[in-house]
Amino acid sequence: MASAALMLPAILLTGALIGACGIGGVLLVPILTHLGGIPLPQAIAAASLSFSLPALVAVRPMRRQPELLQRCLPLLGGALLGAAGGALTVHWLSAGSLMLGVMLLVLFAGWRGLRPLDVAVTPAAFLSTHSLFMLGAVIGFGSALTGTGGPVLILPLLMLMRQPLPFAVVAGQAIQFPIAIASSTVHALEGRLDIKLALICGVLMLLGSFAGQRAAAALNVTQLQRMVALLLLAVGLWFGWLLLRGS
């Protein structure tokens, strides 16, 4: 691929942003489509599977605190079902509609990053099993539909619902795995999944994620969050310009 010299470092940077602040995954589909020249449905399929590797970082905290795993299970079950539905819906939508969805997610992530996270002094009661399942289904559907991993949707929603921060962070990490498995299975059955591309993206993002975690530990978190948010807003505006130009 002629643009690999640009695309591969950009994917590595995406992983670093995931490791540093958790919201870099929304950049992967634009990178694949506009730097790699990959058709949007194939880019979404590859991105969906690739997010399974960064999701593995949730294993360690859930092993240390089994109660986190118990609370995440209904959320993950709902995400598995919702992601399958979202992946089945992709081919019914126009490329412009999918691009619009990705653009809105990127802009939302940037807006969220510029706002201070309002963590309630007293967290609300844990959501019921039914509520967690339904929330997971909605997050899974939206994430599979647009090729994002899940954290960019679930983290702000759990914060809005005043759920405890440790649970929100682990849930945001873990939900990537069922979304990746369900959506990529559907994409594979329908012939859209490039496994080699997905594995390359996943490995690069995993390596970048480790580097991002280390870098974030040595930097001012507030400044890093603002920098990433501005980057996401710029990418979202760029994506909007491409949509207007193509209309």
Tab-separated table of C-alpha atoms in Angstrom:
chain	number	residue	atom	x	y	z
A	1	MET	CA	0.000	0.000	0.000
A	2	ALA	CA	1.519	3.262	-1.169
A	3	SER	CA	0.239	5.235	1.801
A	4	ALA	CA	1.485	2.741	4.419
A	5	ALA	CA	4.271	5.108	5.463
A	6	LEU	CA	1.596	7.545	6.637
A	7	MET	CA	-1.129	5.138	7.719
A	8	LEU	CA	0.864	2.803	9.984
A	9	PRO	CA	2.403	5.544	12.174
A	10	ALA	CA	-1.028	7.155	12.408
A	11	ILE	CA	-2.518	3.866	13.677
A	12	LEU	CA	0.298	3.611	16.216
A	13	LEU	CA	-0.527	7.151	17.339
A	14	THR	CA	-4.176	6.157	17.643
A	15	GLY	CA	-3.159	3.368	20.013
A	16	ALA	CA	-1.046	5.802	22.017
A	17	LEU	CA	-4.037	8.093	22.391
A	18	ILE	CA	-6.151	5.143	23.522
A	19	GLY	CA	-3.558	4.286	26.136
A	20	ALA	CA	-3.177	7.874	27.275
A	21	CYS	CA	-6.791	9.043	27.386
A	22	GLY	CA	-9.056	6.308	25.999
A	23	ILE	CA	-10.659	8.307	23.188
A	24	GLY	CA	-8.283	7.821	20.273
A	25	GLY	CA	-10.114	4.886	18.711
A	26	VAL	CA	-12.533	7.121	16.825
A	27	LEU	CA	-9.637	8.153	14.594
A	28	LEU	CA	-9.003	4.675	13.186
A	29	VAL	CA	-11.757	4.589	10.553
A	30	PRO	CA	-10.858	8.035	9.115
A	31	ILE	CA	-7.201	6.960	8.993
A	32	LEU	CA	-8.017	3.761	7.104
A	33	THR	CA	-10.356	5.448	4.639
A	34	HIS	CA	-8.475	8.652	3.882
A	35	LEU	CA	-4.856	7.673	4.420
A	36	GLY	CA	-5.168	4.043	3.365
A	37	GLY	CA	-7.785	4.469	0.649
A	38	ILE	CA	-9.816	1.587	2.125
A	39	PRO	CA	-13.583	1.570	1.379
A	40	LEU	CA	-15.623	2.584	4.408
A	41	PRO	CA	-17.454	-0.743	5.048
A	42	GLN	CA	-14.123	-2.634	4.926
A	43	ALA	CA	-12.479	-0.033	7.167
A	44	ILE	CA	-15.270	-0.369	9.739
A	45	ALA	CA	-14.975	-4.177	9.608
A	46	ALA	CA	-11.205	-4.128	10.171
A	47	ALA	CA	-11.486	-1.530	12.936
A	48	SER	CA	-14.144	-3.595	14.704
A	49	LEU	CA	-11.886	-6.645	15.034
A	50	SER	CA	-8.748	-4.664	15.802
A	51	PHE	CA	-10.263	-3.210	18.989
A	52	SER	CA	-10.249	-6.672	20.582
A	53	LEU	CA	-6.546	-6.345	21.408
A	54	PRO	CA	-6.647	-3.026	23.330
A	55	ALA	CA	-9.618	-4.476	25.241
A	56	LEU	CA	-7.303	-6.977	26.921
A	57	VAL	CA	-6.049	-4.285	29.302
A	58	ALA	CA	-9.300	-4.756	31.272
A	59	VAL	CA	-8.389	-8.317	32.256
A	60	ARG	CA	-5.980	-7.328	35.014
A	61	PRO	CA	-8.300	-5.070	37.072
A	62	MET	CA	-11.158	-7.572	36.754
A	63	ARG	CA	-8.913	-10.365	38.038
A	64	ARG	CA	-7.948	-8.209	41.012
A	65	GLN	CA	-11.571	-7.201	41.705
A	66	PRO	CA	-14.024	-9.979	40.737
A	67	GLU	CA	-16.975	-7.718	41.602
A	68	LEU	CA	-16.086	-5.555	38.614
A	69	LEU	CA	-16.409	-8.580	36.352
A	70	GLN	CA	-19.826	-9.428	37.820
A	71	ARG	CA	-21.096	-5.897	37.194
A	72	CYS	CA	-19.684	-5.837	33.675
A	73	LEU	CA	-21.182	-9.163	32.540
A	74	PRO	CA	-24.715	-7.881	31.704
A	75	LEU	CA	-23.197	-4.858	29.996
A	76	LEU	CA	-20.964	-7.095	27.900
A	77	GLY	CA	-23.854	-9.412	27.059
A	78	GLY	CA	-25.921	-6.508	25.783
A	79	ALA	CA	-22.970	-5.169	23.807
A	80	LEU	CA	-22.506	-8.560	22.132
A	81	LEU	CA	-26.121	-8.569	20.918
A	82	GLY	CA	-26.163	-4.904	19.949
A	83	ALA	CA	-22.892	-5.119	18.027
A	84	ALA	CA	-24.220	-7.987	15.910
A	85	GLY	CA	-27.251	-5.890	15.018
A	86	GLY	CA	-25.104	-2.872	14.190
A	87	ALA	CA	-22.823	-4.900	11.937
A	88	LEU	CA	-25.833	-6.349	10.096
A	89	THR	CA	-27.154	-2.825	9.530
A	90	VAL	CA	-23.958	-1.392	8.001
A	91	HIS	CA	-24.665	-2.508	4.437
A	92	TRP	CA	-28.177	-1.005	4.524
A	93	LEU	CA	-26.814	2.503	5.023
A	94	SER	CA	-25.128	4.737	2.474
A	95	ALA	CA	-21.424	5.544	2.777
A	96	GLY	CA	-22.347	9.157	3.444
A	97	SER	CA	-24.551	8.155	6.384
A	98	LEU	CA	-21.755	6.063	7.903
A	99	MET	CA	-19.241	8.867	7.417
A	100	LEU	CA	-21.636	11.282	9.093
A	101	GLY	CA	-21.946	8.954	12.064
A	102	VAL	CA	-18.177	8.699	12.439
A	103	MET	CA	-17.814	12.483	12.129
A	104	LEU	CA	-20.386	13.093	14.854
A	105	LEU	CA	-18.636	10.639	17.164
A	106	VAL	CA	-15.266	12.317	16.588
A	107	LEU	CA	-16.733	15.765	17.284
A	108	PHE	CA	-18.525	14.432	20.361
A	109	ALA	CA	-15.302	12.930	21.696
A	110	GLY	CA	-13.470	16.216	21.143
A	111	TRP	CA	-16.195	18.222	22.847
A	112	ARG	CA	-16.195	15.800	25.749
A	113	GLY	CA	-12.434	16.047	26.061
A	114	LEU	CA	-12.567	19.825	26.427
A	115	ARG	CA	-15.033	19.595	29.280
A	116	PRO	CA	-13.886	18.705	32.778
A	117	LEU	CA	-15.161	15.311	33.880
A	118	ASP	CA	-17.829	15.864	36.496
A	119	VAL	CA	-17.309	13.005	38.912
A	120	ALA	CA	-19.968	13.069	41.589
A	121	VAL	CA	-18.722	13.221	45.160
A	122	THR	CA	-21.273	10.563	46.068
A	123	PRO	CA	-21.766	8.045	43.228
A	124	ALA	CA	-25.283	6.874	42.464
A	125	ALA	CA	-26.399	3.320	43.131
A	126	PHE	CA	-25.215	0.749	40.629
A	127	LEU	CA	-27.446	0.312	37.613
A	128	SER	CA	-29.681	-2.755	37.587
A	129	THR	CA	-28.804	-5.815	35.532
A	130	HIS	CA	-31.564	-4.983	33.046
A	131	SER	CA	-30.378	-1.362	32.685
A	132	LEU	CA	-26.790	-2.458	32.132
A	133	PHE	CA	-27.875	-4.973	29.482
A	134	MET	CA	-29.920	-2.375	27.595
A	135	LEU	CA	-27.127	0.194	27.849
A	136	GLY	CA	-24.647	-2.355	26.521
A	137	ALA	CA	-26.958	-3.150	23.583
A	138	VAL	CA	-27.209	0.526	22.623
A	139	ILE	CA	-23.453	1.047	22.920
A	140	GLY	CA	-22.734	-2.134	20.973
A	141	PHE	CA	-25.110	-1.178	18.161
A	142	GLY	CA	-23.717	2.333	17.766
A	143	SER	CA	-20.107	1.237	18.033
A	144	ALA	CA	-20.420	-1.597	15.499
A	145	LEU	CA	-22.311	0.656	13.117
A	146	THR	CA	-19.506	3.215	13.001
A	147	GLY	CA	-16.419	1.081	13.647
A	148	THR	CA	-15.534	2.567	17.030
A	149	GLY	CA	-14.500	0.542	20.042
A	150	GLY	CA	-17.124	1.607	22.596
A	151	PRO	CA	-15.357	3.764	25.236
A	152	VAL	CA	-16.155	7.031	23.467
A	153	LEU	CA	-19.856	6.288	23.966
A	154	ILE	CA	-20.004	4.444	27.262
A	155	LEU	CA	-17.640	6.529	29.397
A	156	PRO	CA	-19.563	9.816	29.171
A	157	LEU	CA	-22.883	7.987	29.606
A	158	LEU	CA	-21.733	6.207	32.767
A	159	MET	CA	-20.324	9.487	34.076
A	160	LEU	CA	-23.666	11.168	33.384
A	161	MET	CA	-25.377	8.373	35.327
A	162	ARG	CA	-22.944	9.006	38.229
A	163	GLN	CA	-21.554	5.488	38.206
A	164	PRO	CA	-18.326	4.915	40.184
A	165	LEU	CA	-15.251	5.949	38.221
A	166	PRO	CA	-13.330	2.621	38.568
A	167	PHE	CA	-16.308	0.737	37.151
A	168	ALA	CA	-16.733	3.234	34.295
A	169	VAL	CA	-13.099	2.941	33.249
A	170	VAL	CA	-12.997	-0.867	33.354
A	171	ALA	CA	-16.368	-1.118	31.577
A	172	GLY	CA	-15.112	1.192	28.835
A	173	GLN	CA	-12.074	-1.007	28.319
A	174	ALA	CA	-13.873	-4.346	28.508
A	175	ILE	CA	-16.805	-3.489	26.253
A	176	GLN	CA	-14.471	-3.308	23.273
A	177	PHE	CA	-14.056	-7.091	23.277
A	178	PRO	CA	-17.669	-8.295	22.755
A	179	ILE	CA	-18.239	-5.490	20.257
A	180	ALA	CA	-15.150	-6.580	18.345
A	181	ILE	CA	-16.094	-10.274	18.367
A	182	ALA	CA	-19.758	-9.870	17.397
A	183	SER	CA	-19.363	-7.199	14.749
A	184	SER	CA	-16.268	-8.711	13.137
A	185	THR	CA	-17.969	-12.134	12.948
A	186	VAL	CA	-20.859	-10.609	10.993
A	187	HIS	CA	-18.452	-8.662	8.781
A	188	ALA	CA	-16.466	-11.848	8.098
A	189	LEU	CA	-19.580	-13.840	7.159
A	190	GLU	CA	-20.573	-11.093	4.730
A	191	GLY	CA	-17.107	-10.941	3.168
A	192	ARG	CA	-16.084	-7.480	4.348
A	193	LEU	CA	-13.392	-8.406	6.873
A	194	ASP	CA	-9.708	-8.167	5.979
A	195	ILE	CA	-8.212	-10.177	8.854
A	196	LYS	CA	-4.628	-9.244	8.001
A	197	LEU	CA	-5.447	-5.536	8.078
A	198	ALA	CA	-7.381	-5.948	11.335
A	199	LEU	CA	-4.476	-7.759	13.006
A	200	ILE	CA	-1.973	-5.148	11.849
A	201	CYS	CA	-4.190	-2.393	13.267
A	202	GLY	CA	-4.778	-4.291	16.504
A	203	VAL	CA	-1.107	-5.023	17.161
A	204	LEU	CA	-0.084	-1.447	16.370
A	205	MET	CA	-2.779	-0.044	18.647
A	206	LEU	CA	-1.819	-2.435	21.438
A	207	LEU	CA	1.832	-1.389	21.208
A	208	GLY	CA	0.840	2.248	20.993
A	209	SER	CA	-1.457	1.840	23.970
A	210	PHE	CA	1.387	0.660	26.194
A	211	ALA	CA	3.503	3.602	25.059
A	212	GLY	CA	0.614	5.994	25.638
A	213	GLN	CA	0.100	4.743	29.175
A	214	ARG	CA	3.748	5.356	29.991
A	215	ALA	CA	3.775	8.784	28.378
A	216	ALA	CA	0.601	9.852	30.181
A	217	ALA	CA	2.161	8.952	33.521
A	218	ALA	CA	4.927	11.487	32.905
A	219	LEU	CA	2.751	14.310	31.495
A	220	ASN	CA	0.174	16.723	32.819
A	221	VAL	CA	-3.070	14.834	32.283
A	222	THR	CA	-5.160	17.985	31.877
A	223	GLN	CA	-2.911	19.354	29.151
A	224	LEU	CA	-2.817	15.995	27.392
A	225	GLN	CA	-6.605	15.738	27.466
A	226	ARG	CA	-6.984	19.233	25.987
A	227	MET	CA	-4.448	18.511	23.254
A	228	VAL	CA	-6.204	15.294	22.231
A	229	ALA	CA	-9.621	16.964	22.333
A	230	LEU	CA	-8.455	19.718	19.984
A	231	LEU	CA	-7.009	17.081	17.668
A	232	LEU	CA	-10.314	15.206	17.582
A	233	LEU	CA	-12.256	18.385	16.878
A	234	ALA	CA	-9.897	19.186	14.004
A	235	VAL	CA	-10.339	15.688	12.548
A	236	GLY	CA	-14.117	15.938	12.911
A	237	LEU	CA	-14.206	19.256	11.079
A	238	TRP	CA	-11.964	17.823	8.376
A	239	PHE	CA	-14.315	14.870	8.002
A	240	GLY	CA	-17.249	17.256	7.716
A	241	TRP	CA	-15.466	19.186	4.978
A	242	LEU	CA	-14.911	15.943	3.063
A	243	LEU	CA	-18.605	15.134	3.365
A	244	LEU	CA	-19.599	18.577	2.080
A	245	ARG	CA	-17.129	18.335	-0.770
A	246	GLY	CA	-18.494	14.947	-1.808
A	247	SER	CA	-22.139	16.008	-1.662
